[in-house]
Coordinates of C-alpha atoms in Angstrom, one line a residue:
Chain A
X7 CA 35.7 -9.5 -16.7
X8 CA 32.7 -10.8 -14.4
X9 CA 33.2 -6.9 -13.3
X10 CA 32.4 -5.7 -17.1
X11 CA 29.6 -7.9 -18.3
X12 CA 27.7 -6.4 -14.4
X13 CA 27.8 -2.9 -15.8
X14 CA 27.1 -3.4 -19.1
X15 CA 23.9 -5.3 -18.0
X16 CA 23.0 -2.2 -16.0
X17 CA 23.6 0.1 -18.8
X18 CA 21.5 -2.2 -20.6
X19 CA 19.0 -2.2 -18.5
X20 CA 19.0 1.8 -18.3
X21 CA 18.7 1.8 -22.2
X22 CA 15.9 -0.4 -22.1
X23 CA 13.5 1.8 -20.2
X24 CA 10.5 2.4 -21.4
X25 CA 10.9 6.1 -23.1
X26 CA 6.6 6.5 -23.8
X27 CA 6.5 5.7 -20.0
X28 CA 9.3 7.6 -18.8
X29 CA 7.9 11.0 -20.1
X30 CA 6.9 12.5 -16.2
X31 CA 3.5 13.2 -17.5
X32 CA 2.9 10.2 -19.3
X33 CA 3.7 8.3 -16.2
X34 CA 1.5 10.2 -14.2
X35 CA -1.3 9.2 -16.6
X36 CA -0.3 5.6 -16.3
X37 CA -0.1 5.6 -12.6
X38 CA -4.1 7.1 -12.3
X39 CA -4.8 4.7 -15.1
X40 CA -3.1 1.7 -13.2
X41 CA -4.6 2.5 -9.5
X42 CA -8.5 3.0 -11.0
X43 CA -10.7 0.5 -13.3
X44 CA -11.5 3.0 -15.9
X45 CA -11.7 7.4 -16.1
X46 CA -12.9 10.3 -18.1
X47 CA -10.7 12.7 -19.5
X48 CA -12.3 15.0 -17.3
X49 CA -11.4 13.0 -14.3
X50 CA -8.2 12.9 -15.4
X51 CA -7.4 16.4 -16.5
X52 CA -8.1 17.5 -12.7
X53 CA -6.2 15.1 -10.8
X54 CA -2.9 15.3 -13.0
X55 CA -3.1 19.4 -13.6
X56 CA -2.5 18.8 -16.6
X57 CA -4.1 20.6 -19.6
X58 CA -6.6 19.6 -22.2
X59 CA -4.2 20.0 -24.9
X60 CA -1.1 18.5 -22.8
X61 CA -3.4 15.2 -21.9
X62 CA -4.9 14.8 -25.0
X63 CA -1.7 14.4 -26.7
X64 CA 0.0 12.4 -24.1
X65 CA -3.0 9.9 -24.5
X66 CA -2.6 10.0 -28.1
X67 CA 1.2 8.6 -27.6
X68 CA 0.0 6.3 -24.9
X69 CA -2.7 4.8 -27.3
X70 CA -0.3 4.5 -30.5
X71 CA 1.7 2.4 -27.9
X72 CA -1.1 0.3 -27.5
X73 CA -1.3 1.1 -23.6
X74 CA -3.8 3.3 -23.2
X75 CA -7.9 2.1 -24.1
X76 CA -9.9 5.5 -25.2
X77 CA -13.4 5.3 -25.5
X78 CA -16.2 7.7 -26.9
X79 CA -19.5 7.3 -25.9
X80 CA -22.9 9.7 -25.3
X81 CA -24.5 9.9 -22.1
X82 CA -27.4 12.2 -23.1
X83 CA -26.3 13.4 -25.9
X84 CA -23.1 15.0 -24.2
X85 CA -19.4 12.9 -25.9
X86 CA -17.9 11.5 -22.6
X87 CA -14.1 9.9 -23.4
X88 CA -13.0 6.8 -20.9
X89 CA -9.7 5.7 -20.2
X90 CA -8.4 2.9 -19.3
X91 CA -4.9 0.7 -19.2
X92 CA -5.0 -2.2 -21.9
X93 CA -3.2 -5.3 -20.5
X94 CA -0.2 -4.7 -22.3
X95 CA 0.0 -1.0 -20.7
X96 CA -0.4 -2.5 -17.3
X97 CA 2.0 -4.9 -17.7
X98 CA 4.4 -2.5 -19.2
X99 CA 4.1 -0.2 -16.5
X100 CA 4.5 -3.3 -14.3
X101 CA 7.7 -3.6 -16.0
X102 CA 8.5 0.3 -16.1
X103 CA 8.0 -0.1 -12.0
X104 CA 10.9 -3.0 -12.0
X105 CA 13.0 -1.4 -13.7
X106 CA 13.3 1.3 -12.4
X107 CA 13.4 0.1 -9.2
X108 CA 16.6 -2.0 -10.2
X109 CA 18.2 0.6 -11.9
X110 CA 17.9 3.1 -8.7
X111 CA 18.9 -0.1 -6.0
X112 CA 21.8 -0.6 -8.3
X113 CA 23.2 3.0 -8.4
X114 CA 26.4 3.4 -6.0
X115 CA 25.7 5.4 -2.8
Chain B
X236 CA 8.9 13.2 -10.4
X237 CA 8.7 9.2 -10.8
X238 CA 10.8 7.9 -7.7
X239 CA 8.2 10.5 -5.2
X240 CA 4.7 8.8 -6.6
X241 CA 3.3 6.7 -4.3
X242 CA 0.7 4.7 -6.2
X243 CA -1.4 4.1 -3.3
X244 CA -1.3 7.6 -2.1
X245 CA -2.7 8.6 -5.7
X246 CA -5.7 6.2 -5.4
X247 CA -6.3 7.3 -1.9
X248 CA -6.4 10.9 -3.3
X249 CA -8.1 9.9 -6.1
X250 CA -10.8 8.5 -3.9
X251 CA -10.6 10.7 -1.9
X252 CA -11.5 13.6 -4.2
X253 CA -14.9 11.7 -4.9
X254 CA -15.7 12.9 -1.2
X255 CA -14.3 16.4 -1.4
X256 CA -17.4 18.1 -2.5
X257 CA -18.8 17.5 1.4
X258 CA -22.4 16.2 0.5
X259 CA -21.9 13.4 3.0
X260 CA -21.2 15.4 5.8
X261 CA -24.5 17.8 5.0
X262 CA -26.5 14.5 4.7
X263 CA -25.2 12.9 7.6
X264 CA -25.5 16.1 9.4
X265 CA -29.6 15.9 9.0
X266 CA -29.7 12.8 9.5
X267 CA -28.5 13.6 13.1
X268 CA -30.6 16.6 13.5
X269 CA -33.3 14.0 13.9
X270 CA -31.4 13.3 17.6
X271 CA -31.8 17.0 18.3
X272 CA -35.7 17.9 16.6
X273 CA -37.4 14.1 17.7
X274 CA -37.5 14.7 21.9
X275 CA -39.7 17.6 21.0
X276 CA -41.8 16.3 18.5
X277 CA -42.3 13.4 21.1
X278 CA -43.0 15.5 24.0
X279 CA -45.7 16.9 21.7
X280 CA -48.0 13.1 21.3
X281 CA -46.3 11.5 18.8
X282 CA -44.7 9.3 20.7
X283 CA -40.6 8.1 20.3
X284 CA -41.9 5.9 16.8
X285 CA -43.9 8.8 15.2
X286 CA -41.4 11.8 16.0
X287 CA -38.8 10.1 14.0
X288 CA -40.8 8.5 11.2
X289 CA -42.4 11.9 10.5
X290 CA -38.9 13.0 9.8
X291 CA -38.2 10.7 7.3
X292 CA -39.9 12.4 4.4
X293 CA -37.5 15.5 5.0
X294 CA -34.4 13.0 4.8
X295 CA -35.8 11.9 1.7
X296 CA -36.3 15.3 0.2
X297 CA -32.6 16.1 1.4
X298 CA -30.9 12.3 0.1
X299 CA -33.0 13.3 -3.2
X300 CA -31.4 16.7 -3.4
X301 CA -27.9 15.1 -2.1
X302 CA -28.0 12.9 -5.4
X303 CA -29.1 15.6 -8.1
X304 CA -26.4 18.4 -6.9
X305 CA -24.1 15.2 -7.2
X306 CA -25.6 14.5 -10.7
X307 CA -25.7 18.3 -11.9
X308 CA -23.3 19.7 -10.0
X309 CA -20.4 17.7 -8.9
X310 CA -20.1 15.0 -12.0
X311 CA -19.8 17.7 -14.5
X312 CA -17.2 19.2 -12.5
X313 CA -15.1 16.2 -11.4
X314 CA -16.0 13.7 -14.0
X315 CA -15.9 10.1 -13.7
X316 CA -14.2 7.7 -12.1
X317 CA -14.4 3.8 -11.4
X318 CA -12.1 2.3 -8.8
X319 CA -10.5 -0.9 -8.2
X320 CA -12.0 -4.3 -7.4
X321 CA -10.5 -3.7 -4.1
X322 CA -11.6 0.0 -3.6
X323 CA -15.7 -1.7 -4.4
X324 CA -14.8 -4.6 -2.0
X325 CA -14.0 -2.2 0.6
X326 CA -17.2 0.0 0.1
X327 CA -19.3 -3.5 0.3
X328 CA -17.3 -4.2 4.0
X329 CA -18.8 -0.3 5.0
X330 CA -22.5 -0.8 4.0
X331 CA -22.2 -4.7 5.6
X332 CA -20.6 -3.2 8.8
X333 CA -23.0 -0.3 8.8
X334 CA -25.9 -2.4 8.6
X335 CA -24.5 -5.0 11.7
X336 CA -23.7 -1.5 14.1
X337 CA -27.5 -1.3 12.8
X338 CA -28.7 -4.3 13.9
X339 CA -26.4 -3.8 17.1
X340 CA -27.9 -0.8 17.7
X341 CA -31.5 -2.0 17.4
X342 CA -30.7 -4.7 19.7
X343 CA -29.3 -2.8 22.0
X344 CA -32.5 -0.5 22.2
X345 CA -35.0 -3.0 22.6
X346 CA -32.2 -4.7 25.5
X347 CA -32.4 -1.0 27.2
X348 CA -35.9 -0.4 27.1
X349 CA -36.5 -3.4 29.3
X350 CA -34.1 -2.9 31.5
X351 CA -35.7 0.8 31.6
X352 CA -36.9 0.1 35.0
X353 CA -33.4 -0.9 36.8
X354 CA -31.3 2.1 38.0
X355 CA -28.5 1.9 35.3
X356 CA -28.0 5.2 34.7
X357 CA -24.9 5.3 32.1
X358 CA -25.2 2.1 30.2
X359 CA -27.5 3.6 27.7
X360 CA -25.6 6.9 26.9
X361 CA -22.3 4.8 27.2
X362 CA -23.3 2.0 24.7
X363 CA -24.8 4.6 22.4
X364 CA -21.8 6.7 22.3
X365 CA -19.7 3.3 21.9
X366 CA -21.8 2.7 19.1
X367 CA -21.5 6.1 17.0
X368 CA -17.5 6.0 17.6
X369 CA -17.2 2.3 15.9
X370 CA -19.9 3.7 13.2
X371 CA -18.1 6.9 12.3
X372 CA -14.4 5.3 13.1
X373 CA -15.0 2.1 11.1
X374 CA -16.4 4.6 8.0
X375 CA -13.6 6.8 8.2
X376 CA -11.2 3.9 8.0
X377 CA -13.0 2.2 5.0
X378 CA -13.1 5.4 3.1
X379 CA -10.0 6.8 4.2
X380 CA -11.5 9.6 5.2
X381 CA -9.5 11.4 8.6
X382 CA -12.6 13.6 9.1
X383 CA -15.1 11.6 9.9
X384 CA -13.2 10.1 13.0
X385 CA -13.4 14.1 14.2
X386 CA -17.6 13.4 13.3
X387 CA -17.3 10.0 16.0
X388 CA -15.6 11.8 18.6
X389 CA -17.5 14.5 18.3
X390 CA -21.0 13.0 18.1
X391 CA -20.0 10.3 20.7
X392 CA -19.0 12.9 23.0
X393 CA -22.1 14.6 22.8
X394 CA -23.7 11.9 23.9
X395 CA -22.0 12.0 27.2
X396 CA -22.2 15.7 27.5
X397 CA -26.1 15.3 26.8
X398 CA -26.1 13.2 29.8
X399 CA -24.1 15.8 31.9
X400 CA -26.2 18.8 31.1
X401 CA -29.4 16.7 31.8
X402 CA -28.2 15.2 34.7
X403 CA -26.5 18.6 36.2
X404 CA -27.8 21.2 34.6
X405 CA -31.4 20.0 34.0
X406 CA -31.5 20.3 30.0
X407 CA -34.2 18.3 28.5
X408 CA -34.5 14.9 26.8
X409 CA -30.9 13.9 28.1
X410 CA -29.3 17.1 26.4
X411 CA -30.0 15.4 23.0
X412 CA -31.8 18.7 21.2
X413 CA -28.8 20.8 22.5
X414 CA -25.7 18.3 22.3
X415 CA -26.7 16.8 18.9
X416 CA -28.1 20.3 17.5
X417 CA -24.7 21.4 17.5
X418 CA -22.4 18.1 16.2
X419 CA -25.4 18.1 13.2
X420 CA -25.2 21.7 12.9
X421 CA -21.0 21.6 12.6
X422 CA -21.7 18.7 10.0
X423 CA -23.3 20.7 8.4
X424 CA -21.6 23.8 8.1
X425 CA -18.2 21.6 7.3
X426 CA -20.3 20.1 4.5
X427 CA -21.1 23.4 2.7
X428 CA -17.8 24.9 3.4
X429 CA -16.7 21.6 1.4
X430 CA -19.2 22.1 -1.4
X431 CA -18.7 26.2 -1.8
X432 CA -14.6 25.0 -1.9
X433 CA -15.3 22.5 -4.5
X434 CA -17.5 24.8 -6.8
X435 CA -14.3 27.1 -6.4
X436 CA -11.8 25.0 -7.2
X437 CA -13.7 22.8 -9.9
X438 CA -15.1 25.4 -12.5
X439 CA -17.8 23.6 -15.1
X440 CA -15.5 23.0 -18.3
X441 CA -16.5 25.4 -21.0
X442 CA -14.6 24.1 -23.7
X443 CA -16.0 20.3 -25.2
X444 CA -14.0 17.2 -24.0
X445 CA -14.6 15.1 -26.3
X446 CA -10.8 14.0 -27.8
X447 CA -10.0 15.1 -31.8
X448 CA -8.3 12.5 -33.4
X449 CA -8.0 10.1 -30.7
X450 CA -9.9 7.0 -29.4
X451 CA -12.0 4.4 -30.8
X452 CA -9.2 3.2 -33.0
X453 CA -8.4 6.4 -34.6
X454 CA -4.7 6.0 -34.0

């Protein structure tokens, strides 16, 4: 019984991952965005590989989500967009990190 | 994909790649072609104050040209980045330590010029080699950059060989113009290799950046 209600919490646990985080490139955006302050979209297009089109819609999931701050601004007269992690993206890739980390220590060898 | 990301290998890389483009290493490489160019100038009249300060001006002109190419060259290709609290607090340890191996430095000189007179042959070139490992070791360690321990070794060797070719070979001005001619000039050279890389591997976007339908509360 005590057997049963284990697993289930595991599956449970599995079925509560994050899915907007779990997406490889998403989480590759969220790690950059959770080891750095803030960075431009140029910044970030180079160090994931990702493309223009590919990032810009990832970051377009990850701000609906509410994770992911996007700002415009001009520096001389040239649109520069910044990125950064809202709070709740942080702590939900805090989360993510748990997780998953619990869900790969509990797996049998 | 996720289980093989270390997140703090992807800052260090991410930091990293700020110091990719090699202008450092070309600045820092003038900056000790002044070891290598001042014995001349002094033998000349200046004196040991005048051959370095005349220098000065051209460090300028290169630091100024150092921060445009960064400004026109490498921002538009790399784009911007700012790092953690941590990642500033660390930067803040390098410029305070650099300015105490300074000040150690300084003191040292003065210390060595009066004890010019007493027959201590290999105190100076030892403490000065002493000093440029910890300089170059502790900047490498701070910026996680493996490179510039090869620049300590290197420059603090050169030191010592400095010494040997003066004492043994007769070179002039302790070997300086010839030891230090060629760590600057390999500075140098590793700095422009770095910069002709990144140009290569870091086209100038053509296409505009600026997100359709995204940011600022368009969601």
């Amino acid at each position: 019984m005590a057997t049963d209600r284990k697993e289930s919490d595991e599956l449970k646990q599995m079925v509560d991952i994050d899915r907007v985080i779990h997406e490889p490139a998403r989480f590759l955006i969220m790690a950059y965005l959770y080891v750095v302050e803030s960075a431009d979209f140029l910044f970030l297009m180079n160090q994931t590989g990702l493309t223009r089109g590919n990032l810009s819609s990832h970051l377009s999931k990850l701000e609906t989500a509410g994770y992911v701050d996007i700002q415009k601004e001009f520096v001389k007269k040239m649109p520069r967009t910044i990125l950064s992690l809202t709070e709740a993206g942080r702590t939900a890739f805090n989360d993510y990190r748990q997780q998953m980390k619990q869900v790969l220590d509990d797996l049998p060898e | 994909m996720n289980e093989i990301i270390n997140l703090k290998d992807l800052e260090r890389k991410a930091f990293r790649s700020v110091f990719q483009d090699g202008l450092w290493d070309i600045f820092i490489g003038f900056l000790f072609t002044q070891f290598a160019i001042a014995p001349f100038l002094s033998e000349r009249g200046l004196g040991d104050f005048w051959s370095s300060a005349v220098l000065f001006p051209i460090y300028m002109i290169v630091l100024a040209g150092v921060i445009l190419v960064k400004k026109y060259v490498v921002a538009p290709r790399l784009g911007m980045v700012q790092f953690s609290k941590k990642r500033k607090s660390k930067f803040k340890k390098l410029i305070l330590m650099t300015n105490i191996i300074l000040v150690i430095g300084i003191i040292a000189g003065v210390f060595f010029v009066d004890l010019s007179n007493l027959n201590i042959k290999w105190l100076f070139p030892a403490t000065f080699s002493l000093i440029l490992l910890i300089g170059f070791s502790v900047a490498a360690y701070l910026l996680d950059l493996a490179r510039f321990y090869v620049y300590g070794a290197m420059n603090s060797l050169a030191v010592v060989v400095g010494e040997l070719l003066y004492r043994f070979v007769g070179a002039s001005h302790h070997g300086f113009p010839v030891a230090f001619g060629v760590t600057s000039s390999i500075m140098i050279i590793v700095g422009i290799i770095l910069l002709v890389n990144f140009i290569r591997k870091y086209p100038k976007p053509t296409e505009d950046l600026n997100l359709e339908g995204v940011g600022n509360g368009n969601r």
